[in-house]
């Protein structure tokens, strides 16, 4: 009579070890994530609600908030278009240089934002490649809104594409080819077939992209010139307030970014529930008058 071979124990099967591991994760999460958020909230309202509102009503703070919002309103849609176009090209078509395009898309994740900011100085600065020509026509890129937008777009360029590429690869090309065979045009195929099947993943990338644009510090600090009340985004403004020993103002401004971070997490979890976050759902084809035989 043979006896069944006992399976080796898996890591975590021991209840004591599992509870210890969960406890360590919760402790580190509380110390590294929750504690800073709590400190920001406490310090922001330490001197009362009126001081908090007055701090946010300051002209320099208002300008920093407005500049951050304008940057996001420009950079996020442009990066969304780039991400969708890049993902669509790399997953639905075969062409030379596809691998190179993928590598170029991933470059911002491997380059320090400060290095990217310095690179823009050598491209658009007075001593850069296009600097003299831009100066001759009185076109300002650096130390102005265009430079801030360019730097923000560089560091956030891969976010939408990285969410869409795995999903589009898993879905394949069958639905697009079926729609084309039914007489749908390229744009109609995209809007009726491709986009509905990736919309939640796209929104997931947009949320992450927006959060990074609003919180970007390194690249923007180089190309903006850090001019108070003119080229300071909210993260740069917080640093200036802190260096000026205006703790209340720094924490009040930081609380805005903290609230954005919390809402970003909520949106991220909600979109993951819809199937975003690289979780592949079965693709569907929408039958419209243009795609009906």
PDB file of C-alpha atoms in Angstrom:
ATOM      1  CA  UNK A   1       0.000   0.000   0.000  1.00  0.00           C
ATOM      2  CA  UNK A   2       1.627   3.210  -1.153  1.00  0.00           C
ATOM      3  CA  UNK A   3       1.472   6.360   0.842  1.00  0.00           C
ATOM      4  CA  UNK A   4       0.824   9.702  -0.780  1.00  0.00           C
ATOM      5  CA  UNK A   5       3.877  11.910  -0.984  1.00  0.00           C
ATOM      6  CA  UNK A   6       3.555  14.908   1.261  1.00  0.00           C
ATOM      7  CA  UNK A   7       3.882  18.260  -0.467  1.00  0.00           C
ATOM      8  CA  UNK A   8       6.643  20.507   0.831  1.00  0.00           C
ATOM      9  CA  UNK A   9       5.315  23.395   2.918  1.00  0.00           C
ATOM     10  CA  UNK A  10       4.929  26.685   1.083  1.00  0.00           C
ATOM     11  CA  UNK A  11       6.200  29.996   2.364  1.00  0.00           C
ATOM     12  CA  UNK A  12       3.387  31.515   4.386  1.00  0.00           C
ATOM     13  CA  UNK A  13       1.595  28.282   5.269  1.00  0.00           C
ATOM     14  CA  UNK A  14       2.610  28.772   8.870  1.00  0.00           C
ATOM     15  CA  UNK A  15      -0.071  31.003  10.508  1.00  0.00           C
ATOM     16  CA  UNK A  16       2.490  32.641  12.794  1.00  0.00           C
ATOM     17  CA  UNK A  17       4.762  33.522   9.881  1.00  0.00           C
ATOM     18  CA  UNK A  18       1.819  34.843   7.850  1.00  0.00           C
ATOM     19  CA  UNK A  19       0.637  37.095  10.678  1.00  0.00           C
ATOM     20  CA  UNK A  20       4.170  38.334  11.289  1.00  0.00           C
ATOM     21  CA  UNK A  21       4.616  39.174   7.614  1.00  0.00           C
ATOM     22  CA  UNK A  22       1.283  41.027   7.443  1.00  0.00           C
ATOM     23  CA  UNK A  23       2.169  42.910  10.624  1.00  0.00           C
ATOM     24  CA  UNK A  24       5.515  44.024   9.193  1.00  0.00           C
ATOM     25  CA  UNK A  25       3.868  45.245   5.979  1.00  0.00           C
ATOM     26  CA  UNK A  26       1.208  47.176   7.907  1.00  0.00           C
ATOM     27  CA  UNK A  27       3.814  48.722  10.195  1.00  0.00           C
ATOM     28  CA  UNK A  28       6.030  49.846   7.316  1.00  0.00           C
ATOM     29  CA  UNK A  29       3.016  51.150   5.421  1.00  0.00           C
ATOM     30  CA  UNK A  30       1.926  53.166   8.458  1.00  0.00           C
ATOM     31  CA  UNK A  31       5.408  54.614   8.979  1.00  0.00           C
ATOM     32  CA  UNK A  32       6.239  55.345   5.334  1.00  0.00           C
ATOM     33  CA  UNK A  33       2.832  56.366   3.936  1.00  0.00           C
ATOM     34  CA  UNK A  34       0.222  57.165   6.567  1.00  0.00           C
ATOM     35  CA  UNK A  35       2.501  58.991   9.014  1.00  0.00           C
ATOM     36  CA  UNK A  36       3.656  61.654   6.497  1.00  0.00           C
ATOM     37  CA  UNK A  37       0.071  62.251   5.342  1.00  0.00           C
ATOM     38  CA  UNK A  38      -1.108  62.668   8.939  1.00  0.00           C
ATOM     39  CA  UNK A  39       1.745  65.066   9.712  1.00  0.00           C
ATOM     40  CA  UNK A  40       0.897  67.161   6.655  1.00  0.00           C
ATOM     41  CA  UNK A  41      -2.753  67.408   7.734  1.00  0.00           C
ATOM     42  CA  UNK A  42      -1.929  68.235  11.346  1.00  0.00           C
ATOM     43  CA  UNK A  43       0.705  70.853  10.511  1.00  0.00           C
ATOM     44  CA  UNK A  44      -1.436  72.458   7.801  1.00  0.00           C
ATOM     45  CA  UNK A  45      -4.238  73.203  10.303  1.00  0.00           C
ATOM     46  CA  UNK A  46      -2.086  73.733  13.390  1.00  0.00           C
ATOM     47  CA  UNK A  47      -2.702  77.489  13.378  1.00  0.00           C
ATOM     48  CA  UNK A  48      -6.380  77.198  12.558  1.00  0.00           C
ATOM     49  CA  UNK A  49      -8.665  77.181   9.565  1.00  0.00           C
ATOM     50  CA  UNK A  50      -8.406  80.932   8.946  1.00  0.00           C
ATOM     51  CA  UNK A  51      -4.629  80.830   8.664  1.00  0.00           C
ATOM     52  CA  UNK A  52      -4.908  77.845   6.326  1.00  0.00           C
ATOM     53  CA  UNK A  53      -7.340  79.651   4.011  1.00  0.00           C
ATOM     54  CA  UNK A  54      -5.308  82.871   4.144  1.00  0.00           C
ATOM     55  CA  UNK A  55      -2.172  80.956   3.212  1.00  0.00           C
ATOM     56  CA  UNK A  56      -3.813  79.381   0.201  1.00  0.00           C
ATOM     57  CA  UNK A  57      -5.233  82.767  -0.798  1.00  0.00           C
ATOM     58  CA  UNK A  58      -1.714  84.208  -1.070  1.00  0.00           C
ATOM     59  CA  UNK A  59      -1.005  85.518  -4.580  1.00  0.00           C
ATOM     60  CA  UNK A  60       2.145  83.417  -5.066  1.00  0.00           C
ATOM     61  CA  UNK A  61       0.387  80.264  -3.879  1.00  0.00           C
ATOM     62  CA  UNK A  62      -2.566  80.930  -6.167  1.00  0.00           C
ATOM     63  CA  UNK A  63      -0.213  81.428  -9.107  1.00  0.00           C
ATOM     64  CA  UNK A  64       1.632  78.186  -8.303  1.00  0.00           C
ATOM     65  CA  UNK A  65      -1.641  76.269  -8.147  1.00  0.00           C
ATOM     66  CA  UNK A  66      -2.845  77.800 -11.408  1.00  0.00           C
ATOM     67  CA  UNK A  67       0.436  77.082 -13.189  1.00  0.00           C
ATOM     68  CA  UNK A  68       0.335  73.463 -11.998  1.00  0.00           C
ATOM     69  CA  UNK A  69      -3.236  73.030 -13.249  1.00  0.00           C
ATOM     70  CA  UNK A  70      -2.456  74.641 -16.621  1.00  0.00           C
ATOM     71  CA  UNK A  71       0.584  72.385 -17.035  1.00  0.00           C
ATOM     72  CA  UNK A  72      -1.535  69.317 -16.323  1.00  0.00           C
ATOM     73  CA  UNK A  73      -4.291  70.457 -18.697  1.00  0.00           C
ATOM     74  CA  UNK A  74      -1.732  70.700 -21.510  1.00  0.00           C
ATOM     75  CA  UNK A  75       0.651  67.831 -20.761  1.00  0.00           C
ATOM     76  CA  UNK A  76      -1.833  65.092 -19.839  1.00  0.00           C
ATOM     77  CA  UNK A  77      -4.003  65.248 -23.014  1.00  0.00           C
ATOM     78  CA  UNK A  78      -0.910  65.421 -25.241  1.00  0.00           C
ATOM     79  CA  UNK A  79       0.677  62.449 -23.488  1.00  0.00           C
ATOM     80  CA  UNK A  80      -2.620  60.571 -23.722  1.00  0.00           C
ATOM     81  CA  UNK A  81      -2.686  61.073 -27.488  1.00  0.00           C
ATOM     82  CA  UNK A  82       0.961  60.009 -27.718  1.00  0.00           C
ATOM     83  CA  UNK A  83       0.400  56.954 -25.520  1.00  0.00           C
ATOM     84  CA  UNK A  84      -2.649  55.758 -27.478  1.00  0.00           C
ATOM     85  CA  UNK A  85      -0.927  56.340 -30.817  1.00  0.00           C
ATOM     86  CA  UNK A  86       2.269  54.569 -29.718  1.00  0.00           C
ATOM     87  CA  UNK A  87       0.402  51.602 -28.246  1.00  0.00           C
ATOM     88  CA  UNK A  88      -1.842  51.306 -31.312  1.00  0.00           C
ATOM     89  CA  UNK A  89       1.134  51.428 -33.693  1.00  0.00           C
ATOM     90  CA  UNK A  90       3.222  48.902 -31.744  1.00  0.00           C
ATOM     91  CA  UNK A  91       0.453  46.355 -31.187  1.00  0.00           C
ATOM     92  CA  UNK A  92      -1.698  46.547 -34.322  1.00  0.00           C
ATOM     93  CA  UNK A  93       0.936  47.002 -37.035  1.00  0.00           C
ATOM     94  CA  UNK A  94       4.229  45.443 -38.086  1.00  0.00           C
ATOM     95  CA  UNK A  95       7.008  47.777 -39.196  1.00  0.00           C
ATOM     96  CA  UNK A  96      10.732  48.247 -38.979  1.00  0.00           C
ATOM     97  CA  UNK A  97      11.870  49.995 -35.844  1.00  0.00           C
ATOM     98  CA  UNK A  98       9.001  48.782 -33.650  1.00  0.00           C
ATOM     99  CA  UNK A  99      11.439  47.573 -31.007  1.00  0.00           C
ATOM    100  CA  UNK A 100      13.289  50.891 -31.165  1.00  0.00           C
ATOM    101  CA  UNK A 101      10.023  52.793 -30.669  1.00  0.00           C
ATOM    102  CA  UNK A 102       9.280  50.714 -27.575  1.00  0.00           C
ATOM    103  CA  UNK A 103      12.749  51.441 -26.173  1.00  0.00           C
ATOM    104  CA  UNK A 104      12.371  55.173 -26.841  1.00  0.00           C
ATOM    105  CA  UNK A 105       8.989  55.167 -25.086  1.00  0.00           C
ATOM    106  CA  UNK A 106      10.571  53.597 -21.988  1.00  0.00           C
ATOM    107  CA  UNK A 107      13.538  56.014 -21.805  1.00  0.00           C
ATOM    108  CA  UNK A 108      11.929  58.509 -19.361  1.00  0.00           C
ATOM    109  CA  UNK A 109      11.645  55.739 -16.753  1.00  0.00           C
ATOM    110  CA  UNK A 110      15.402  55.124 -16.847  1.00  0.00           C
ATOM    111  CA  UNK A 111      16.583  58.749 -16.955  1.00  0.00           C
ATOM    112  CA  UNK A 112      16.684  60.930 -13.853  1.00  0.00           C
ATOM    113  CA  UNK A 113      14.259  63.877 -14.134  1.00  0.00           C
ATOM    114  CA  UNK A 114      17.079  66.270 -13.221  1.00  0.00           C
ATOM    115  CA  UNK A 115      19.202  64.860 -16.036  1.00  0.00           C
ATOM    116  CA  UNK A 116      16.249  65.365 -18.384  1.00  0.00           C
ATOM    117  CA  UNK A 117      15.966  68.984 -17.237  1.00  0.00           C
ATOM    118  CA  UNK A 118      19.666  69.582 -17.873  1.00  0.00           C
ATOM    119  CA  UNK A 119      19.297  67.994 -21.323  1.00  0.00           C
ATOM    120  CA  UNK A 120      16.579  70.513 -22.157  1.00  0.00           C
ATOM    121  CA  UNK A 121      18.991  73.292 -21.181  1.00  0.00           C
ATOM    122  CA  UNK A 122      21.461  72.012 -23.777  1.00  0.00           C
ATOM    123  CA  UNK A 123      18.723  71.857 -26.401  1.00  0.00           C
ATOM    124  CA  UNK A 124      16.718  75.055 -25.817  1.00  0.00           C
ATOM    125  CA  UNK A 125      19.074  77.157 -23.662  1.00  0.00           C
ATOM    126  CA  UNK A 126      21.066  80.115 -24.978  1.00  0.00           C
ATOM    127  CA  UNK A 127      24.119  77.872 -25.336  1.00  0.00           C
ATOM    128  CA  UNK A 128      22.040  74.983 -26.674  1.00  0.00           C
ATOM    129  CA  UNK A 129      21.266  73.684 -30.147  1.00  0.00           C
ATOM    130  CA  UNK A 130      18.174  75.784 -30.808  1.00  0.00           C
ATOM    131  CA  UNK A 131      18.823  78.500 -28.222  1.00  0.00           C
ATOM    132  CA  UNK A 132      20.344  81.166 -30.496  1.00  0.00           C
ATOM    133  CA  UNK A 133      17.620  80.734 -33.119  1.00  0.00           C
ATOM    134  CA  UNK A 134      14.839  80.920 -30.506  1.00  0.00           C
ATOM    135  CA  UNK A 135      16.447  84.014 -28.963  1.00  0.00           C
ATOM    136  CA  UNK A 136      16.660  85.686 -32.374  1.00  0.00           C
ATOM    137  CA  UNK A 137      12.899  85.308 -32.801  1.00  0.00           C
ATOM    138  CA  UNK A 138      12.236  86.152 -29.130  1.00  0.00           C
ATOM    139  CA  UNK A 139      10.666  82.746 -28.448  1.00  0.00           C
ATOM    140  CA  UNK A 140      10.914  81.669 -24.800  1.00  0.00           C
ATOM    141  CA  UNK A 141      10.966  77.954 -24.064  1.00  0.00           C
ATOM    142  CA  UNK A 142      13.016  77.689 -20.891  1.00  0.00           C
ATOM    143  CA  UNK A 143      12.064  79.598 -17.735  1.00  0.00           C
ATOM    144  CA  UNK A 144       8.518  79.828 -19.075  1.00  0.00           C
ATOM    145  CA  UNK A 145       5.394  77.701 -19.445  1.00  0.00           C
ATOM    146  CA  UNK A 146       6.545  75.822 -22.605  1.00  0.00           C
ATOM    147  CA  UNK A 147       9.657  74.504 -20.846  1.00  0.00           C
ATOM    148  CA  UNK A 148       7.636  73.383 -17.834  1.00  0.00           C
ATOM    149  CA  UNK A 149       5.156  71.570 -20.093  1.00  0.00           C
ATOM    150  CA  UNK A 150       7.940  69.901 -22.100  1.00  0.00           C
ATOM    151  CA  UNK A 151       9.737  68.678 -18.968  1.00  0.00           C
ATOM    152  CA  UNK A 152       6.470  67.386 -17.491  1.00  0.00           C
ATOM    153  CA  UNK A 153       5.599  65.613 -20.728  1.00  0.00           C
ATOM    154  CA  UNK A 154       9.005  63.941 -20.858  1.00  0.00           C
ATOM    155  CA  UNK A 155       8.807  62.365 -17.406  1.00  0.00           C
ATOM    156  CA  UNK A 156       5.202  61.220 -17.888  1.00  0.00           C
ATOM    157  CA  UNK A 157       5.326  60.128 -21.544  1.00  0.00           C
ATOM    158  CA  UNK A 158       5.312  56.335 -20.879  1.00  0.00           C
ATOM    159  CA  UNK A 159       2.398  56.146 -18.413  1.00  0.00           C
ATOM    160  CA  UNK A 160      -0.522  55.740 -20.829  1.00  0.00           C
ATOM    161  CA  UNK A 161       1.436  53.628 -23.321  1.00  0.00           C
ATOM    162  CA  UNK A 162       2.653  51.215 -20.618  1.00  0.00           C
ATOM    163  CA  UNK A 163      -0.927  50.507 -19.557  1.00  0.00           C
ATOM    164  CA  UNK A 164      -2.241  50.036 -23.086  1.00  0.00           C
ATOM    165  CA  UNK A 165       0.509  47.986 -24.748  1.00  0.00           C
ATOM    166  CA  UNK A 166       0.114  44.751 -22.682  1.00  0.00           C
ATOM    167  CA  UNK A 167      -3.673  44.892 -22.992  1.00  0.00           C
ATOM    168  CA  UNK A 168      -3.646  45.503 -26.729  1.00  0.00           C
ATOM    169  CA  UNK A 169      -1.093  42.731 -27.248  1.00  0.00           C
ATOM    170  CA  UNK A 170      -3.283  40.282 -25.342  1.00  0.00           C
ATOM    171  CA  UNK A 171      -6.381  41.289 -27.325  1.00  0.00           C
ATOM    172  CA  UNK A 172      -4.634  40.782 -30.658  1.00  0.00           C
ATOM    173  CA  UNK A 173      -5.775  42.123 -34.018  1.00  0.00           C
ATOM    174  CA  UNK A 174      -8.712  39.838 -34.826  1.00  0.00           C
ATOM    175  CA  UNK A 175     -11.441  42.346 -33.962  1.00  0.00           C
ATOM    176  CA  UNK A 176      -9.873  45.180 -35.950  1.00  0.00           C
ATOM    177  CA  UNK A 177      -9.406  42.877 -38.938  1.00  0.00           C
ATOM    178  CA  UNK A 178     -13.022  41.712 -38.637  1.00  0.00           C
ATOM    179  CA  UNK A 179     -14.299  45.291 -38.532  1.00  0.00           C
ATOM    180  CA  UNK A 180     -12.178  46.203 -41.560  1.00  0.00           C
ATOM    181  CA  UNK A 181     -13.501  43.207 -43.473  1.00  0.00           C
ATOM    182  CA  UNK A 182     -17.047  44.410 -42.727  1.00  0.00           C
ATOM    183  CA  UNK A 183     -16.264  47.713 -44.406  1.00  0.00           C
ATOM    184  CA  UNK A 184     -15.342  49.950 -41.476  1.00  0.00           C
ATOM    185  CA  UNK A 185     -12.759  52.662 -42.086  1.00  0.00           C
ATOM    186  CA  UNK A 186      -9.572  52.903 -40.037  1.00  0.00           C
ATOM    187  CA  UNK A 187     -10.866  55.701 -37.800  1.00  0.00           C
ATOM    188  CA  UNK A 188     -14.249  54.001 -37.383  1.00  0.00           C
ATOM    189  CA  UNK A 189     -12.490  50.789 -36.408  1.00  0.00           C
ATOM    190  CA  UNK A 190     -10.441  52.656 -33.834  1.00  0.00           C
ATOM    191  CA  UNK A 191     -13.355  54.497 -32.220  1.00  0.00           C
ATOM    192  CA  UNK A 192     -15.850  51.613 -32.392  1.00  0.00           C
ATOM    193  CA  UNK A 193     -13.609  48.625 -31.687  1.00  0.00           C
ATOM    194  CA  UNK A 194     -10.167  49.469 -30.318  1.00  0.00           C
ATOM    195  CA  UNK A 195     -10.947  52.379 -27.999  1.00  0.00           C
ATOM    196  CA  UNK A 196     -13.981  50.848 -26.192  1.00  0.00           C
ATOM    197  CA  UNK A 197     -11.911  47.765 -25.336  1.00  0.00           C
ATOM    198  CA  UNK A 198      -9.056  49.765 -23.783  1.00  0.00           C
ATOM    199  CA  UNK A 199     -10.869  52.786 -22.336  1.00  0.00           C
ATOM    200  CA  UNK A 200     -10.466  51.798 -18.666  1.00  0.00           C
ATOM    201  CA  UNK A 201      -6.768  51.045 -19.072  1.00  0.00           C
ATOM    202  CA  UNK A 202      -6.370  54.387 -20.845  1.00  0.00           C
ATOM    203  CA  UNK A 203      -8.099  56.233 -18.003  1.00  0.00           C
ATOM    204  CA  UNK A 204      -5.886  54.349 -15.548  1.00  0.00           C
ATOM    205  CA  UNK A 205      -2.807  55.678 -17.332  1.00  0.00           C
ATOM    206  CA  UNK A 206      -4.291  59.181 -17.488  1.00  0.00           C
ATOM    207  CA  UNK A 207      -4.847  59.227 -13.716  1.00  0.00           C
ATOM    208  CA  UNK A 208      -1.256  58.165 -13.040  1.00  0.00           C
ATOM    209  CA  UNK A 209       0.059  60.646 -15.609  1.00  0.00           C
ATOM    210  CA  UNK A 210      -1.896  63.522 -14.066  1.00  0.00           C
ATOM    211  CA  UNK A 211      -0.665  62.735 -10.563  1.00  0.00           C
ATOM    212  CA  UNK A 212       2.955  62.656 -11.733  1.00  0.00           C
ATOM    213  CA  UNK A 213       2.623  65.933 -13.680  1.00  0.00           C
ATOM    214  CA  UNK A 214       1.228  67.768 -10.667  1.00  0.00           C
ATOM    215  CA  UNK A 215       3.884  66.367  -8.351  1.00  0.00           C
ATOM    216  CA  UNK A 216       6.922  66.617 -10.655  1.00  0.00           C
ATOM    217  CA  UNK A 217       9.830  68.464  -9.075  1.00  0.00           C
ATOM    218  CA  UNK A 218      13.243  67.504 -10.512  1.00  0.00           C
ATOM    219  CA  UNK A 219      12.932  68.285 -14.224  1.00  0.00           C
ATOM    220  CA  UNK A 220      10.671  71.303 -13.672  1.00  0.00           C
ATOM    221  CA  UNK A 221      13.058  72.815 -11.117  1.00  0.00           C
ATOM    222  CA  UNK A 222      15.773  72.938 -13.792  1.00  0.00           C
ATOM    223  CA  UNK A 223      13.813  74.327 -16.745  1.00  0.00           C
ATOM    224  CA  UNK A 224      11.548  76.735 -14.837  1.00  0.00           C
ATOM    225  CA  UNK A 225      14.217  78.892 -13.236  1.00  0.00           C
ATOM    226  CA  UNK A 226      12.328  78.647  -9.935  1.00  0.00           C
ATOM    227  CA  UNK A 227      11.091  82.252 -10.140  1.00  0.00           C
ATOM    228  CA  UNK A 228       8.645  83.024  -7.337  1.00  0.00           C
ATOM    229  CA  UNK A 229       5.225  84.062  -8.580  1.00  0.00           C
ATOM    230  CA  UNK A 230       6.141  83.443 -12.235  1.00  0.00           C
ATOM    231  CA  UNK A 231       7.487  79.966 -13.015  1.00  0.00           C
ATOM    232  CA  UNK A 232       6.940  78.141  -9.722  1.00  0.00           C
ATOM    233  CA  UNK A 233       4.685  75.123  -9.818  1.00  0.00           C
ATOM    234  CA  UNK A 234       3.175  73.912  -6.556  1.00  0.00           C
ATOM    235  CA  UNK A 235       6.014  71.489  -5.592  1.00  0.00           C
ATOM    236  CA  UNK A 236       8.612  74.231  -6.216  1.00  0.00           C
ATOM    237  CA  UNK A 237       6.539  76.733  -4.260  1.00  0.00           C
ATOM    238  CA  UNK A 238       6.407  74.353  -1.301  1.00  0.00           C
ATOM    239  CA  UNK A 239      10.207  74.122  -1.290  1.00  0.00           C
ATOM    240  CA  UNK A 240      10.571  77.915  -1.348  1.00  0.00           C
ATOM    241  CA  UNK A 241       8.136  78.344   1.539  1.00  0.00           C
ATOM    242  CA  UNK A 242       9.968  75.713   3.577  1.00  0.00           C
ATOM    243  CA  UNK A 243      13.345  77.364   2.951  1.00  0.00           C
ATOM    244  CA  UNK A 244      11.825  80.706   3.987  1.00  0.00           C
ATOM    245  CA  UNK A 245      10.782  79.118   7.318  1.00  0.00           C
ATOM    246  CA  UNK A 246       7.098  79.506   6.435  1.00  0.00           C
ATOM    247  CA  UNK A 247       6.118  76.084   7.716  1.00  0.00           C
ATOM    248  CA  UNK A 248       2.394  76.817   7.815  1.00  0.00           C
ATOM    249  CA  UNK A 249       2.366  77.876   4.177  1.00  0.00           C
ATOM    250  CA  UNK A 250       4.513  74.924   3.100  1.00  0.00           C
ATOM    251  CA  UNK A 251       2.274  72.379   4.814  1.00  0.00           C
ATOM    252  CA  UNK A 252      -0.902  74.103   3.617  1.00  0.00           C
ATOM    253  CA  UNK A 253       0.331  73.939   0.026  1.00  0.00           C
ATOM    254  CA  UNK A 254       1.520  70.363   0.526  1.00  0.00           C
ATOM    255  CA  UNK A 255      -1.943  69.383   1.735  1.00  0.00           C
ATOM    256  CA  UNK A 256      -3.288  70.097  -1.768  1.00  0.00           C
ATOM    257  CA  UNK A 257      -0.883  67.598  -3.300  1.00  0.00           C
ATOM    258  CA  UNK A 258      -1.706  65.132  -0.519  1.00  0.00           C
ATOM    259  CA  UNK A 259      -5.424  65.384  -1.336  1.00  0.00           C
ATOM    260  CA  UNK A 260      -4.638  64.853  -5.030  1.00  0.00           C
ATOM    261  CA  UNK A 261      -2.615  61.768  -4.072  1.00  0.00           C
ATOM    262  CA  UNK A 262      -5.507  60.340  -2.042  1.00  0.00           C
ATOM    263  CA  UNK A 263      -7.998  60.907  -4.868  1.00  0.00           C
ATOM    264  CA  UNK A 264      -5.509  59.373  -7.301  1.00  0.00           C
ATOM    265  CA  UNK A 265      -5.375  56.211  -5.182  1.00  0.00           C
ATOM    266  CA  UNK A 266      -9.186  56.079  -4.990  1.00  0.00           C
ATOM    267  CA  UNK A 267      -9.479  56.529  -8.762  1.00  0.00           C
ATOM    268  CA  UNK A 268      -6.761  53.923  -9.321  1.00  0.00           C
ATOM    269  CA  UNK A 269      -8.586  51.334  -7.210  1.00  0.00           C
ATOM    270  CA  UNK A 270     -11.911  52.135  -8.885  1.00  0.00           C
ATOM    271  CA  UNK A 271     -10.408  51.747 -12.363  1.00  0.00           C
ATOM    272  CA  UNK A 272      -8.719  48.492 -11.378  1.00  0.00           C
ATOM    273  CA  UNK A 273     -12.175  47.245 -10.454  1.00  0.00           C
ATOM    274  CA  UNK A 274     -13.256  48.116 -14.003  1.00  0.00           C
ATOM    275  CA  UNK A 275     -10.495  45.948 -15.421  1.00  0.00           C
ATOM    276  CA  UNK A 276      -7.671  48.484 -15.806  1.00  0.00           C
ATOM    277  CA  UNK A 277      -4.186  48.075 -14.441  1.00  0.00           C
ATOM    278  CA  UNK A 278      -3.060  45.497 -17.031  1.00  0.00           C
ATOM    279  CA  UNK A 279      -5.804  43.024 -16.143  1.00  0.00           C
ATOM    280  CA  UNK A 280      -6.897  41.637 -19.488  1.00  0.00           C
ATOM    281  CA  UNK A 281     -10.628  41.377 -20.133  1.00  0.00           C
ATOM    282  CA  UNK A 282     -12.200  39.668 -23.144  1.00  0.00           C
ATOM    283  CA  UNK A 283     -12.418  42.125 -25.998  1.00  0.00           C
ATOM    284  CA  UNK A 284     -15.686  42.845 -27.722  1.00  0.00           C
ATOM    285  CA  UNK A 285     -16.656  44.319 -31.052  1.00  0.00           C
ATOM    286  CA  UNK A 286     -19.372  46.941 -31.314  1.00  0.00           C
ATOM    287  CA  UNK A 287     -21.712  46.473 -34.271  1.00  0.00           C
ATOM    288  CA  UNK A 288     -22.567  49.831 -35.847  1.00  0.00           C
ATOM    289  CA  UNK A 289     -24.110  50.762 -39.193  1.00  0.00           C
ATOM    290  CA  UNK A 290     -20.600  51.215 -40.555  1.00  0.00           C
ATOM    291  CA  UNK A 291     -19.420  47.770 -39.404  1.00  0.00           C
ATOM    292  CA  UNK A 292     -22.625  45.845 -40.151  1.00  0.00           C
ATOM    293  CA  UNK A 293     -22.404  43.738 -43.327  1.00  0.00           C
TER     294      UNK A 293
END
